[in-house]
Amino acid sequence: MPFDSSLPGASVVYAPPQSAVTALPSTELPAGLWFGMIFSSAALLLEIACWTLVSIQPFQSAKQEFRWIPSLPRSLMEGSAFETALLASAISIVATAIWQGCAFASLKRLYGDMVRRSVWSGLWWFVPIANLFKPLLCLRDMRHLSRTRRDYVDFQVPCGPLLITMEALIVVRVPISIFEVMNVSPHAAAGSNLDLAQASNFAIIALAMILLAIVIRNFFQQRTLYAHWRDDEYWKNVDIH
């Protein structure tokens, strides 16, 4: 908006644009980021606890000579613990998707249009085939923008160890699930069914633990990002490698 343009002989001066960054309190984290972190962390902890209980049931039900009881896999799959664990997994994936949207919304307050990921990017977790690699790309960009203040976004940045391990677990669970379906038959050995079920359970637990670590780490990274957003001297001394 020009000002003083109505005065005789006054030149038209345009005020500099006010971005969201300049108006942002330096230490104020968005409430959505708090909510996403707490909700997803609680859901992931619940998932870890439920699948851990499911996984230790065979050890509690095994005979003293450590031979598996033939009817154990069927009774385990029909038990209430397994159903509760499935419900916990459903809640945790929804919570993770919500957290991802909240985290990107928080980054958009700082970076604006530099953030190419939408607040709806968490929906990739529910899209078949795409959920094998799209969440990895989204979390990679989130990690890149959260670790330190960026003047530009490098979309070819490599993934960190946690993200690589997360992707490996996601990919490994696909053949495990396929073999589980193939072995659920009257002619399949009870021991093989149980081994596959245990492998799948441990993969779920490990994936939930990694996601929990990613959620908590990102929260503290963004907390630091907000607190020192305008402090040039601070970022000069930050070693992100």
PDB file of C-alpha atoms in Angstrom, residues 26-27 149 222-232 234-235 238:
ATOM      1  CA  SER A  26      11.018 -16.415  17.701  1.00  0.00           C
ATOM      2  CA  THR A  27      10.266 -19.053  20.315  1.00  0.00           C
ATOM      3  CA  ARG A 149      17.791 -22.957   8.694  1.00  0.00           C
ATOM      4  CA  GLN A 222      11.857 -27.653  15.042  1.00  0.00           C
ATOM      5  CA  ARG A 223      11.921 -26.277  18.569  1.00  0.00           C
ATOM      6  CA  THR A 224      15.551 -25.243  18.021  1.00  0.00           C
ATOM      7  CA  LEU A 225      14.709 -23.957  14.556  1.00  0.00           C
ATOM      8  CA  TYR A 226      12.026 -21.635  15.917  1.00  0.00           C
ATOM      9  CA  ALA A 227      14.103 -20.487  18.872  1.00  0.00           C
ATOM     10  CA  HIS A 228      17.102 -19.457  16.740  1.00  0.00           C
ATOM     11  CA  TRP A 229      15.394 -18.629  13.438  1.00  0.00           C
ATOM     12  CA  ARG A 230      16.816 -15.093  13.120  1.00  0.00           C
ATOM     13  CA  ASP A 231      20.115 -15.714  14.924  1.00  0.00           C
ATOM     14  CA  ASP A 232      22.719 -15.755  12.142  1.00  0.00           C
ATOM     15  CA  TYR A 234      23.969 -19.342  15.995  1.00  0.00           C
ATOM     16  CA  TRP A 235      23.571 -21.087  12.657  1.00  0.00           C
ATOM     17  CA  VAL A 238      25.904 -25.372  14.012  1.00  0.00           C
TER      18      VAL A 238
END
